[in-house]
PDB file of C-alpha atoms in Angstrom:
ATOM      1  CA  MET A  21     -20.356  18.408  -8.056  1.00 78.00           C
ATOM      2  CA  LYS A  22     -19.600  18.612  -4.322  1.00 80.00           C
ATOM      3  CA  ILE A  23     -17.708  15.822  -2.541  1.00 81.00           C
ATOM      4  CA  GLN A  24     -17.325  15.346   1.204  1.00 76.00           C
ATOM      5  CA  PHE A  25     -14.280  13.540   2.594  1.00 72.00           C
ATOM      6  CA  HIS A  26     -12.224  13.317   5.769  1.00 71.00           C
ATOM      7  CA  ASP A  27      -8.740  14.774   5.644  1.00 66.00           C
ATOM      8  CA  ASN A  28      -5.654  13.475   7.455  1.00 63.00           C
ATOM      9  CA  THR A  29      -6.903  14.964  10.760  1.00 61.00           C
ATOM     10  CA  ALA A  30     -10.323  13.255  10.407  1.00 58.00           C
ATOM     11  CA  HIS A  31     -11.850  16.681   9.755  1.00 68.00           C
ATOM     12  CA  GLU A  32     -14.718  16.576   7.266  1.00 76.00           C
ATOM     13  CA  CYS A  33     -14.082  18.727   4.210  1.00 77.00           C
ATOM     14  CA  GLU A  34     -16.213  19.607   1.225  1.00 82.00           C
ATOM     15  CA  ILE A  35     -14.651  20.112  -2.172  1.00 81.00           C
ATOM     16  CA  GLU A  36     -15.892  21.068  -5.588  1.00 87.00           C
ATOM     17  CA  CYS A  37     -15.074  18.394  -8.138  1.00 89.00           C
ATOM     18  CA  PRO A  38     -15.372  19.289 -11.841  1.00 92.00           C
ATOM     19  CA  PRO A  39     -17.054  16.757 -14.151  1.00 93.00           C
ATOM     20  CA  LEU A  40     -14.827  13.750 -14.787  1.00 94.00           C
ATOM     21  CA  THR A  41     -13.193  13.239 -18.146  1.00 95.00           C
ATOM     22  CA  ASP A  42     -13.790   9.845 -19.737  1.00 95.00           C
ATOM     23  CA  GLU A  43     -10.120   8.966 -19.301  1.00 97.00           C
ATOM     24  CA  LEU A  44     -10.068   9.850 -15.592  1.00 97.00           C
ATOM     25  CA  ARG A  45     -13.349   8.048 -14.971  1.00 97.00           C
ATOM     26  CA  GLU A  46     -11.928   4.887 -16.537  1.00 97.00           C
ATOM     27  CA  VAL A  47      -8.780   4.984 -14.393  1.00 98.00           C
ATOM     28  CA  LEU A  48     -10.850   5.554 -11.227  1.00 98.00           C
ATOM     29  CA  ARG A  49     -13.175   2.671 -12.084  1.00 98.00           C
ATOM     30  CA  GLU A  50     -10.222   0.357 -12.651  1.00 98.00           C
ATOM     31  CA  PHE A  51      -8.645   1.472  -9.369  1.00 98.00           C
ATOM     32  CA  ILE A  52     -11.870   0.610  -7.535  1.00 98.00           C
ATOM     33  CA  ALA A  53     -12.137  -2.754  -9.281  1.00 98.00           C
ATOM     34  CA  TYR A  54      -8.580  -3.716  -8.310  1.00 98.00           C
ATOM     35  CA  SER A  55      -8.866  -2.434  -4.739  1.00 97.00           C
ATOM     36  CA  ASP A  56     -12.243  -4.131  -4.227  1.00 97.00           C
ATOM     37  CA  ASP A  57     -10.733  -7.371  -5.494  1.00 97.00           C
ATOM     38  CA  ALA A  58      -7.851  -7.078  -3.015  1.00 96.00           C
ATOM     39  CA  HIS A  59     -10.212  -6.228  -0.149  1.00 96.00           C
ATOM     40  CA  ARG A  60     -12.020  -9.526  -0.706  1.00 97.00           C
ATOM     41  CA  THR A  61      -8.869 -11.621  -0.111  1.00 97.00           C
ATOM     42  CA  ARG A  62      -8.299 -13.670   3.031  1.00 97.00           C
ATOM     43  CA  PHE A  63      -5.402 -11.372   3.955  1.00 97.00           C
ATOM     44  CA  ALA A  64      -7.753  -8.378   4.032  1.00 96.00           C
ATOM     45  CA  ARG A  65     -10.526 -10.245   5.862  1.00 96.00           C
ATOM     46  CA  GLU A  66      -8.134 -11.459   8.581  1.00 96.00           C
ATOM     47  CA  LEU A  67      -6.170  -8.209   8.814  1.00 94.00           C
ATOM     48  CA  LYS A  68      -7.279  -7.384  12.367  1.00 93.00           C
ATOM     49  CA  THR A  69      -6.029 -10.752  13.647  1.00 95.00           C
ATOM     50  CA  TYR A  70      -2.406 -10.095  12.643  1.00 95.00           C
ATOM     51  CA  LYS A  71       0.028  -9.024  15.338  1.00 94.00           C
ATOM     52  CA  ILE A  72       3.582  -7.965  14.518  1.00 91.00           C
ATOM     53  CA  SER A  73       6.105  -8.511  17.308  1.00 91.00           C
ATOM     54  CA  LEU A  74       9.655  -8.415  15.932  1.00 88.00           C
ATOM     55  CA  HIS A  75      12.919  -8.539  17.802  1.00 86.00           C
ATOM     56  CA  ILE A  76      16.562  -9.282  17.054  1.00 84.00           C
ATOM     57  CA  THR A  77      18.169 -12.103  19.038  1.00 86.00           C
ATOM     58  CA  ASN A  78      21.668 -11.976  20.490  1.00 84.00           C
ATOM     59  CA  SER A  79      22.830 -14.034  17.500  1.00 84.00           C
ATOM     60  CA  GLY A  80      21.473 -11.369  15.100  1.00 81.00           C
ATOM     61  CA  ILE A  81      18.460 -13.338  13.842  1.00 88.00           C
ATOM     62  CA  VAL A  82      15.186 -11.443  13.471  1.00 88.00           C
ATOM     63  CA  LYS A  83      12.243 -13.295  15.010  1.00 90.00           C
ATOM     64  CA  ASN A  84       8.516 -12.625  15.123  1.00 91.00           C
ATOM     65  CA  ASN A  85       6.465 -13.659  18.142  1.00 91.00           C
ATOM     66  CA  GLY A  86       3.201 -12.372  16.724  1.00 92.00           C
ATOM     67  CA  VAL A  87       0.590 -13.695  14.304  1.00 95.00           C
ATOM     68  CA  VAL A  88       1.167 -13.309  10.557  1.00 95.00           C
ATOM     69  CA  PRO A  89      -0.627 -14.533   7.412  1.00 96.00           C
ATOM     70  CA  ASP A  90       0.514 -17.754   5.808  1.00 94.00           C
ATOM     71  CA  GLU A  91       2.437 -17.643   2.525  1.00 93.00           C
ATOM     72  CA  GLU A  92      -0.603 -18.297   0.349  1.00 95.00           C
ATOM     73  CA  ALA A  93      -2.716 -15.535   1.927  1.00 96.00           C
ATOM     74  CA  LEU A  94       0.074 -12.978   1.667  1.00 96.00           C
ATOM     75  CA  SER A  95       1.097 -13.903  -1.880  1.00 95.00           C
ATOM     76  CA  THR A  96      -2.504 -13.810  -3.146  1.00 96.00           C
ATOM     77  CA  PHE A  97      -3.022 -10.385  -1.618  1.00 97.00           C
ATOM     78  CA  LEU A  98       0.228  -9.026  -3.063  1.00 96.00           C
ATOM     79  CA  HIS A  99      -0.713 -10.165  -6.560  1.00 95.00           C
ATOM     80  CA  LYS A 100      -4.178  -8.627  -6.270  1.00 96.00           C
ATOM     81  CA  TYR A 101      -2.478  -5.369  -5.226  1.00 95.00           C
ATOM     82  CA  ARG A 102      -0.004  -5.423  -8.101  1.00 95.00           C
ATOM     83  CA  PRO A 103      -1.879  -2.858 -10.293  1.00 97.00           C
ATOM     84  CA  ILE A 104      -1.995  -0.503  -7.305  1.00 97.00           C
ATOM     85  CA  ILE A 105       1.645  -0.915  -6.244  1.00 95.00           C
ATOM     86  CA  LEU A 106       3.573  -1.043  -9.528  1.00 93.00           C
ATOM     87  CA  LYS A 107       4.629   2.464 -10.553  1.00 90.00           C
ATOM     88  CA  SER A 108       4.232   1.647 -14.246  1.00 92.00           C
ATOM     89  CA  GLU A 109       0.505   0.992 -13.843  1.00 96.00           C
ATOM     90  CA  PRO A 110      -2.046   3.795 -14.500  1.00 96.00           C
ATOM     91  CA  THR A 111      -3.936   2.629 -11.378  1.00 98.00           C
ATOM     92  CA  GLU A 112      -0.856   2.863  -9.136  1.00 98.00           C
ATOM     93  CA  TYR A 113      -1.742   4.638  -5.884  1.00 98.00           C
ATOM     94  CA  CYS A 114       0.398   7.766  -6.293  1.00 97.00           C
ATOM     95  CA  ASN A 115      -0.576   8.087  -9.947  1.00 97.00           C
ATOM     96  CA  VAL A 116      -4.281   8.107  -9.017  1.00 98.00           C
ATOM     97  CA  CYS A 117      -3.552  10.690  -6.311  1.00 97.00           C
ATOM     98  CA  THR A 118      -1.723  12.906  -8.822  1.00 96.00           C
ATOM     99  CA  LEU A 119      -4.570  12.669 -11.343  1.00 97.00           C
ATOM    100  CA  LEU A 120      -7.081  13.729  -8.696  1.00 96.00           C
ATOM    101  CA  VAL A 121      -4.958  16.659  -7.490  1.00 95.00           C
ATOM    102  CA  ARG A 122      -4.673  17.902 -11.067  1.00 95.00           C
ATOM    103  CA  HIS A 123      -8.421  17.583 -11.522  1.00 95.00           C
ATOM    104  CA  ILE A 124      -9.569  19.108  -8.223  1.00 93.00           C
ATOM    105  CA  SER A 125      -8.364  22.571  -7.291  1.00 88.00           C
ATOM    106  CA  SER A 126      -8.490  22.758  -3.491  1.00 88.00           C
ATOM    107  CA  PRO A 127      -5.746  23.522  -0.922  1.00 88.00           C
ATOM    108  CA  ASP A 128      -7.455  21.294   1.687  1.00 84.00           C
ATOM    109  CA  PHE A 129      -7.671  18.459  -0.802  1.00 89.00           C
ATOM    110  CA  ASN A 130      -4.036  18.867  -1.860  1.00 90.00           C
ATOM    111  CA  ARG A 131      -2.871  18.793   1.777  1.00 88.00           C
ATOM    112  CA  ALA A 132      -4.900  15.671   2.509  1.00 89.00           C
ATOM    113  CA  ILE A 133      -3.626  13.836  -0.554  1.00 93.00           C
ATOM    114  CA  LYS A 134      -0.041  14.811   0.264  1.00 92.00           C
ATOM    115  CA  SER A 135      -0.484  13.371   3.759  1.00 91.00           C
ATOM    116  CA  TRP A 136      -2.008  10.162   2.392  1.00 92.00           C
ATOM    117  CA  LYS A 137       0.879   9.723  -0.036  1.00 94.00           C
ATOM    118  CA  THR A 138       3.354  10.164   2.828  1.00 92.00           C
ATOM    119  CA  GLU A 139       1.509   7.503   4.822  1.00 90.00           C
ATOM    120  CA  TYR A 140       1.437   5.185   1.811  1.00 93.00           C
ATOM    121  CA  SER A 141       5.197   5.572   1.306  1.00 91.00           C
ATOM    122  CA  GLY A 142       5.889   4.281   4.823  1.00 86.00           C
ATOM    123  CA  LYS A 143       8.008   7.316   5.684  1.00 83.00           C
ATOM    124  CA  ASN A 144       6.179   7.759   8.989  1.00 79.00           C
ATOM    125  CA  LEU A 145       7.117   4.211  10.003  1.00 78.00           C
ATOM    126  CA  LYS A 146      10.804   5.135  10.149  1.00 69.00           C
ATOM    127  CA  ASN A 147      10.051   7.507  13.023  1.00 68.00           C
ATOM    128  CA  LEU A 148       8.023   4.909  14.904  1.00 67.00           C
ATOM    129  CA  CYS A 149       9.887   1.673  14.241  1.00 72.00           C
ATOM    130  CA  ARG A 150      13.401   1.235  12.895  1.00 73.00           C
ATOM    131  CA  MET A 151      14.831  -2.232  12.355  1.00 76.00           C
ATOM    132  CA  GLU A 152      18.171  -2.576  10.616  1.00 74.00           C
ATOM    133  CA  GLN A 153      20.461  -5.376   9.549  1.00 70.00           C
ATOM    134  CA  GLY A 154      23.872  -3.776   9.109  1.00 66.00           C
ATOM    135  CA  ASP A 155      23.284  -0.727   6.921  1.00 67.00           C
ATOM    136  CA  TYR A 156      20.014  -2.092   5.488  1.00 72.00           C
ATOM    137  CA  LEU A 157      16.759  -0.645   6.828  1.00 82.00           C
ATOM    138  CA  LEU A 158      14.228  -3.468   7.012  1.00 84.00           C
ATOM    139  CA  THR A 159      11.258  -1.250   7.888  1.00 84.00           C
ATOM    140  CA  SER A 160      11.378   0.681   4.635  1.00 87.00           C
ATOM    141  CA  GLN A 161       9.737   1.048   1.244  1.00 88.00           C
ATOM    142  CA  LEU A 162      12.992  -0.114  -0.364  1.00 88.00           C
ATOM    143  CA  PHE A 163      12.857  -3.412   1.520  1.00 89.00           C
ATOM    144  CA  LEU A 164       9.277  -3.977   0.356  1.00 92.00           C
ATOM    145  CA  GLU A 165      10.068  -3.089  -3.269  1.00 91.00           C
ATOM    146  CA  ASN A 166      13.093  -5.399  -3.269  1.00 90.00           C
ATOM    147  CA  TYR A 167      11.046  -8.217  -1.762  1.00 91.00           C
ATOM    148  CA  LEU A 168       8.276  -7.826  -4.351  1.00 92.00           C
ATOM    149  CA  ASN A 169      10.685  -7.650  -7.275  1.00 90.00           C
ATOM    150  CA  ALA A 170      12.747 -10.578  -6.015  1.00 89.00           C
ATOM    151  CA  PHE A 171      10.018 -12.997  -4.960  1.00 88.00           C
ATOM    152  CA  GLU A 172       6.603 -11.923  -6.208  1.00 90.00           C
ATOM    153  CA  TYR A 173       6.452  -9.659  -9.248  1.00 88.00           C
ATOM    154  CA  HIS A 174       9.563  -9.717 -11.435  1.00 79.00           C
ATOM    155  CA  ARG A 175      11.792 -12.476 -10.031  1.00 76.00           C
ATOM    156  CA  ASP A 176      14.844 -10.268 -10.509  1.00 77.00           C
ATOM    157  CA  ARG A 177      17.858 -12.585 -10.126  1.00 84.00           C
ATOM    158  CA  GLN A 178      20.231  -9.979  -8.738  1.00 87.00           C
ATOM    159  CA  LEU A 179      17.674  -8.781  -6.217  1.00 85.00           C
ATOM    160  CA  HIS A 180      16.808 -12.372  -5.407  1.00 86.00           C
ATOM    161  CA  ARG A 181      20.412 -13.082  -4.423  1.00 89.00           C
ATOM    162  CA  LYS A 182      20.516  -9.904  -2.347  1.00 86.00           C
ATOM    163  CA  MET A 183      17.256 -10.696  -0.578  1.00 87.00           C
ATOM    164  CA  GLU A 184      18.333 -14.298   0.005  1.00 87.00           C
ATOM    165  CA  LYS A 185      21.342 -12.992   1.952  1.00 86.00           C
ATOM    166  CA  ILE A 186      19.067 -10.766   4.019  1.00 84.00           C
ATOM    167  CA  SER A 187      16.520 -13.532   4.541  1.00 83.00           C
ATOM    168  CA  ALA A 188      19.289 -15.694   6.018  1.00 84.00           C
ATOM    169  CA  THR A 189      19.115 -13.386   9.046  1.00 86.00           C
ATOM    170  CA  LEU A 190      15.298 -13.567   9.215  1.00 88.00           C
ATOM    171  CA  GLU A 191      13.102 -16.396  10.331  1.00 87.00           C
ATOM    172  CA  PRO A 192      10.380 -17.123   7.702  1.00 83.00           C
ATOM    173  CA  ASP A 193       7.680 -15.661   9.940  1.00 90.00           C
ATOM    174  CA  ALA A 194       9.797 -12.535  10.454  1.00 92.00           C
ATOM    175  CA  MET A 195      10.099 -11.930   6.706  1.00 91.00           C
ATOM    176  CA  ARG A 196       6.322 -12.229   6.316  1.00 93.00           C
ATOM    177  CA  ALA A 197       5.816 -10.036   9.374  1.00 94.00           C
ATOM    178  CA  LEU A 198       7.913  -7.230   7.859  1.00 92.00           C
ATOM    179  CA  VAL A 199       6.088  -7.426   4.533  1.00 94.00           C
ATOM    180  CA  THR A 200       2.737  -7.596   6.333  1.00 95.00           C
ATOM    181  CA  LEU A 201       3.577  -4.545   8.431  1.00 93.00           C
ATOM    182  CA  LEU A 202       4.520  -2.513   5.351  1.00 93.00           C
ATOM    183  CA  MET A 203       1.449  -3.705   3.438  1.00 95.00           C
ATOM    184  CA  ILE A 204      -0.917  -2.876   6.315  1.00 94.00           C
ATOM    185  CA  ILE A 205       0.301   0.720   6.076  1.00 92.00           C
ATOM    186  CA  LYS A 206      -0.406   0.756   2.343  1.00 94.00           C
ATOM    187  CA  PHE A 207      -3.755  -0.957   2.877  1.00 95.00           C
ATOM    188  CA  SER A 208      -4.825   1.824   5.238  1.00 92.00           C
ATOM    189  CA  ALA A 209      -3.894   4.567   2.759  1.00 93.00           C
ATOM    190  CA  VAL A 210      -5.492   2.718  -0.165  1.00 96.00           C
ATOM    191  CA  SER A 211      -8.700   2.178   1.825  1.00 94.00           C
ATOM    192  CA  ARG A 212      -8.961   5.913   2.451  1.00 92.00           C
ATOM    193  CA  LEU A 213      -8.421   6.751  -1.220  1.00 95.00           C
ATOM    194  CA  ARG A 214     -10.822   3.976  -2.221  1.00 96.00           C
ATOM    195  CA  GLN A 215     -13.654   5.546  -0.222  1.00 92.00           C
ATOM    196  CA  LEU A 216     -12.948   8.962  -1.729  1.00 93.00           C
ATOM    197  CA  VAL A 217     -12.892   7.627  -5.287  1.00 96.00           C
ATOM    198  CA  LYS A 218     -16.152   5.759  -4.701  1.00 95.00           C
ATOM    199  CA  SER A 219     -17.745   9.021  -3.511  1.00 92.00           C
ATOM    200  CA  ILE A 220     -16.488  10.848  -6.598  1.00 94.00           C
ATOM    201  CA  LEU A 221     -17.780   8.172  -8.963  1.00 95.00           C
ATOM    202  CA  LYS A 222     -21.132   8.050  -7.169  1.00 92.00           C
ATOM    203  CA  ALA A 223     -21.531  11.842  -7.309  1.00 89.00           C
ATOM    204  CA  SER A 224     -20.582  11.886 -10.976  1.00 86.00           C
ATOM    205  CA  LYS A 225     -23.638   9.747 -11.762  1.00 81.00           C
ATOM    206  CA  SER A 226     -26.025  12.197 -10.088  1.00 61.00           C
TER     207      SER A 226
END
């Protein structure tokens, strides 16, 4: 079956996708179910209203002068995204990307997926926006993972103590702003993959 998608340069590509195995089809369906669920949250609906404006004061406190989601909206969204973020989950973003690359033999497709995975990882953000507290990079995937494991997903005590020390230098809105910024990047990459997977599943029914 032939699938059309837009690569990382917004160029429309056509690829040949072999018939899906039952196992792959199930993972793709679950990925869509989880991502659709997350896209229906208040965080996702209000995404365009958020504005991140971070700066460090002379006293070393990070402040946000923009508009961020409240705690409930952010926490609900993060928990809906858990099966897509956690590396141990079969529907984790990079795992789904890897399964598709193995299934579809196409240089254009491989390049696009590689670019999407780079975007999802937040690596590009380091070149655009760097915010550090001492030797700790706040605008990083590590910061997000530590935050999730300390406060949302695993409640890791050691990480919780570490993040509490860091949060002492962040106003509450600034902490949510950083997490929101990193999640918006992931949301963009997931949305792109979501549309591709929906196209593949739709074509597989034809």
